[in-house]
Short mmCIF file of C-alpha atoms in Angstrom, two decimals:
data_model
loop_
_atom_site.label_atom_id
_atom_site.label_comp_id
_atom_site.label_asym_id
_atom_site.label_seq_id
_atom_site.Cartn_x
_atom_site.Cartn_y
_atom_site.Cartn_z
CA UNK A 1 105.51 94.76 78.96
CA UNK A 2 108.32 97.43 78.82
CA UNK A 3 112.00 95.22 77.73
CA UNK A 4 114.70 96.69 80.24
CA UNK A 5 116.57 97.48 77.09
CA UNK A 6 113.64 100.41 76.57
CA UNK A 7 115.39 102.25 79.32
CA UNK A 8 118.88 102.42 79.67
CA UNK A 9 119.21 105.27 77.85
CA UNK A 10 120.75 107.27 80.31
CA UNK A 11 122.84 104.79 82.04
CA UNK A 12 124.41 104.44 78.51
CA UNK A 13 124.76 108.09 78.17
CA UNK A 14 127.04 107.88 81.38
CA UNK A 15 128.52 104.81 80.97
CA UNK A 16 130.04 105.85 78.00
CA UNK A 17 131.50 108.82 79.98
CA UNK A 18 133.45 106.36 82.43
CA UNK A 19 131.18 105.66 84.92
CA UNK A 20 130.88 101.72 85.99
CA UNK A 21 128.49 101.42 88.75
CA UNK A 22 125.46 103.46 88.47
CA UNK A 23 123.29 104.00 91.42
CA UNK A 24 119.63 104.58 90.86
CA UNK A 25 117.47 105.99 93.86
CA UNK A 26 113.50 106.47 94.25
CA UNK A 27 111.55 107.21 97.29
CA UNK A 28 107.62 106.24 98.09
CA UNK A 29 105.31 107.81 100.54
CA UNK A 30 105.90 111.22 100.43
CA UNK A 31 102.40 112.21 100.71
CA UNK A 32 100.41 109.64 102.65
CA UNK A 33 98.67 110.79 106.38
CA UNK A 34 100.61 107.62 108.26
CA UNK A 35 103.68 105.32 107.60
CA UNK A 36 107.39 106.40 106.79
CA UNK A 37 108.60 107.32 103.45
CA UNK A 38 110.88 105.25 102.08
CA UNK A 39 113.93 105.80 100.25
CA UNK A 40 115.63 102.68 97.81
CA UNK A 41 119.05 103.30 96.25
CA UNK A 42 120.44 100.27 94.17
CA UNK A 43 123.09 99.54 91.46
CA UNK A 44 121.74 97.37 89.12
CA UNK A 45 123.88 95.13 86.72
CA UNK A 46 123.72 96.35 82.94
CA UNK A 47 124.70 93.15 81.17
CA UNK A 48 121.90 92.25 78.82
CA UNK A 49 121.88 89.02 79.87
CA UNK A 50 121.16 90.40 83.71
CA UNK A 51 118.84 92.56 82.50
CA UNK A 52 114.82 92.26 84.01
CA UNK A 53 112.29 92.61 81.69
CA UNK A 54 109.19 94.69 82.61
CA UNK A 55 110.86 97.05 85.23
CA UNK A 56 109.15 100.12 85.33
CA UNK A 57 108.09 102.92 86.95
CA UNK A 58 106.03 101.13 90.23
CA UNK A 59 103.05 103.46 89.38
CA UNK A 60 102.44 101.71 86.22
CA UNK A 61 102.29 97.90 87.62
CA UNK A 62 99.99 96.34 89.15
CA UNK A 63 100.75 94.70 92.66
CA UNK A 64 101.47 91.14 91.61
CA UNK A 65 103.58 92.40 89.26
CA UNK A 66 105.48 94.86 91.38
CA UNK A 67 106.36 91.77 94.17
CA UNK A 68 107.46 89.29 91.73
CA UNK A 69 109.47 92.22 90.27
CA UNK A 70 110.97 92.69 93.99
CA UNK A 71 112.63 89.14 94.94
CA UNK A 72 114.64 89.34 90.83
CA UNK A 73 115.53 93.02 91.02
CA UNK A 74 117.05 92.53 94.92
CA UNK A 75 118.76 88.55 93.71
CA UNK A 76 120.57 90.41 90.46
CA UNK A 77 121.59 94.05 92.48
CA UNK A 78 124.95 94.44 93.34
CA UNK A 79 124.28 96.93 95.95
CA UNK A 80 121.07 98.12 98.01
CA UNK A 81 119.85 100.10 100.51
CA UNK A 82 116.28 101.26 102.20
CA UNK A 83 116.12 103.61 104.49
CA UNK A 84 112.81 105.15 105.73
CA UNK A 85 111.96 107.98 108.04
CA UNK A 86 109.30 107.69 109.96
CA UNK A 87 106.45 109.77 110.95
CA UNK A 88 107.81 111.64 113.73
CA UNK A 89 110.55 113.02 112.11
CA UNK A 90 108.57 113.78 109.27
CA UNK A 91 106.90 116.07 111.73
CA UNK A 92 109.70 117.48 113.04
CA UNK A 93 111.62 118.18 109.91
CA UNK A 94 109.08 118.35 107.09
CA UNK A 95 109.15 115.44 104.82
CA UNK A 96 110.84 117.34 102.20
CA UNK A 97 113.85 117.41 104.24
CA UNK A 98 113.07 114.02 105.87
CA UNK A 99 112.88 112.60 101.67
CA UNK A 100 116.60 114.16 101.20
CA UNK A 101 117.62 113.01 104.18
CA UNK A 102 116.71 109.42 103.72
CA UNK A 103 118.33 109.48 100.36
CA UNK A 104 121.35 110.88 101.78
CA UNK A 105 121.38 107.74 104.09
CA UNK A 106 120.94 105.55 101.26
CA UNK A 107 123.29 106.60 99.10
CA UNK A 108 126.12 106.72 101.94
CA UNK A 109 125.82 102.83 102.54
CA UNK A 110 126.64 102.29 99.46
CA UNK A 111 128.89 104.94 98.40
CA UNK A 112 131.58 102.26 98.07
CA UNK A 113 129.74 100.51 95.41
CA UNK A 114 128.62 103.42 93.14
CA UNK A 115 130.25 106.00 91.57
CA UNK A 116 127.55 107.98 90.04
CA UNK A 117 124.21 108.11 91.44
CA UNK A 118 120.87 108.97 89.58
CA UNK A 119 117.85 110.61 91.73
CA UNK A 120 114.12 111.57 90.31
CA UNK A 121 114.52 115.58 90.39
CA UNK A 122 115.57 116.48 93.66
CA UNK A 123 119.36 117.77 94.08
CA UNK A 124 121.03 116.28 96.85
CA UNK A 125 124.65 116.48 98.55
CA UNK A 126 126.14 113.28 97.97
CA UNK A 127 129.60 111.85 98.36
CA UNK A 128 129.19 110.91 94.80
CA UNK A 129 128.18 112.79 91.41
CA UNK A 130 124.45 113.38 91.43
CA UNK A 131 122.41 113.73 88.20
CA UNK A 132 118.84 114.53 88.46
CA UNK A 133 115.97 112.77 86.01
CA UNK A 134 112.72 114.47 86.06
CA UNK A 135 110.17 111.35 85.91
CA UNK A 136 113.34 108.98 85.94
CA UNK A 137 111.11 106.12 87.63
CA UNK A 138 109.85 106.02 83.97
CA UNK A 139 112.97 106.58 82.23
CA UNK A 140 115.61 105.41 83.99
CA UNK A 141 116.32 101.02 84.43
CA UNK A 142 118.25 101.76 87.92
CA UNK A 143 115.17 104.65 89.07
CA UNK A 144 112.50 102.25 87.70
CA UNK A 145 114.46 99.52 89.82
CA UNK A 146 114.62 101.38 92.65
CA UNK A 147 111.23 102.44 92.88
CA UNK A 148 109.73 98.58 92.86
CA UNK A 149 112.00 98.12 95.51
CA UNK A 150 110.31 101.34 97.78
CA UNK A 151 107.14 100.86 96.74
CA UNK A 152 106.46 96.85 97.63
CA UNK A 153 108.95 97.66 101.33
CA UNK A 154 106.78 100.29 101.75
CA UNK A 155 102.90 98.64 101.14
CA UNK A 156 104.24 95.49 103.48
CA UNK A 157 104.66 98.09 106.02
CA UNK A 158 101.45 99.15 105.64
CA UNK A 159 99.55 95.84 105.46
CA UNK A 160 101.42 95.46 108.74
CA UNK A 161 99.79 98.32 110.27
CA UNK A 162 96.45 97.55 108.91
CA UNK A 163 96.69 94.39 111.64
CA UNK A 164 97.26 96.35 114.17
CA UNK A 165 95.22 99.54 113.29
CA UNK A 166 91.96 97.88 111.19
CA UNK A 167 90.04 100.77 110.78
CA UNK A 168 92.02 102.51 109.44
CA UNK A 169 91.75 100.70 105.80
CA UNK A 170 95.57 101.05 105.76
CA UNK A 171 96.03 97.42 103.50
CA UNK A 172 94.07 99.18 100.62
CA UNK A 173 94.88 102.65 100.59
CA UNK A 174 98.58 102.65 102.20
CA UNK A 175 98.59 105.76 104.28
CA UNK A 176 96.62 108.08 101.67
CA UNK A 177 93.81 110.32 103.01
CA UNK A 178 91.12 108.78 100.92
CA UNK A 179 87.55 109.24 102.48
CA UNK A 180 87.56 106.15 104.55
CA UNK A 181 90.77 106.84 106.06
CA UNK A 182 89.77 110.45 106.80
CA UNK A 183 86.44 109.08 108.20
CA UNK A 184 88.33 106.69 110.81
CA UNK A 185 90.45 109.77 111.66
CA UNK A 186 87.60 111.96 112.62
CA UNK A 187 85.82 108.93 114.62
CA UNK A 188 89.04 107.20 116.66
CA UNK A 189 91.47 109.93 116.52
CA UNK A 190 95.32 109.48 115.34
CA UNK A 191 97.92 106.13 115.49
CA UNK A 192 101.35 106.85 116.85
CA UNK A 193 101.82 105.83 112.92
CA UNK A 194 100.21 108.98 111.68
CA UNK A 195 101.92 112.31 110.68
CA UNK A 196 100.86 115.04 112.65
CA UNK A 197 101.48 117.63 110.63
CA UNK A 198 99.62 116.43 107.51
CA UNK A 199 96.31 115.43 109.62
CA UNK A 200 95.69 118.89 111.28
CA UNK A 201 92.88 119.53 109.43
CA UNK A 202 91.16 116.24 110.31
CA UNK A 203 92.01 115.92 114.09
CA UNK A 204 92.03 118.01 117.11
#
């Protein structure tokens, strides 16, 4: 298990600059057929002794681990916010814009809590200084934070929709076009959860 301590290299880095109140920010679902993608932005406490072992980047924990991760990462934060667009605006906008936009959002309800805000490569206009981390969900304790957060809002959205859409598979694969998925799209046609624009190839 990675110790928190293992990455807070950067928040160090700026910390010792003068900046108090680092937001991280991570977003999940950018390339799934159905569902919203989902934006977190968080400021975590750096205190060692508030510190939560075995955050990480979401990819590399399993699912148990990822929602017992969830209730101590959103009990310790001293600021959150999810925001998630959903699939028709994806269409509309394309979900590049519709990710920036939704991290936008996020960052704005919290701008009073944060005065430097970390993102995972993609430059943004925010009402705070921006520094982009290529792969900071694995390198940054606020990204790695934030992504737990997206990731386990995100699949309980999903498993939601899988009730209420069963053939779909959506509990197990989350919106990805695995060959199930793709299968149920060709037999029963699209959910009002699906994304138009990323199924053209698989319905009429």
């Amino acid at each position: 298990m990675k110790k928190a301590v293992e990455m807070l290299d950067f928040e160090r880095e700026y910390t010792a600059k003068g900046f108090s109140a680092i937001c991280g920010m991570d977003e999940v679902g950018r390339g799934p057929l159905a569902g919203p993608v989902v934006v977190c932005a968080l400021v975590m406490p750096l205190d060692e002794d508030k510190l939560i072992d075995g955050v990480d980047d979401s990819k590399k924990l399993t699912e148990k681990r990822r929602e017992a991760l969830y209730d101590k990462i959103l009990a310790v934060a001293k600021a959150v916010a999810i925001v998630r667009v959903e699939p028709e605006e994806i269409d509309e906008i394309n979900i590049l814009e519709a990710t920036k936009k939704a991290m936008r959002k996020a960052v704005y309800e919290i701008k009073d809590k944060t005065d430097l805000a970390f993102v995972d490569a993609v430059k943004l206009d925010l009402p705070v200084p921006e520094v982009a981390i290529i792969k900071g969900d694995a390198k940054s304790y606020n990204i790695a934070a934030a992504s737990i957060i997206a990731k386990v809002y995100r699949d309980r959205i999903m498993r939601e929709y899988a009730e209420i859409y069963p053939e779909y598979d959506f509990a197990s694969n989350k919106g990805y076009g695995t060959a199930k998925h793709i299968a149920a799209l060709k037999e029963f046609g699209a959910t009002p959860v699906h994304r138009r624009s990323f199924i053209k190839n698989f319905v009429q």
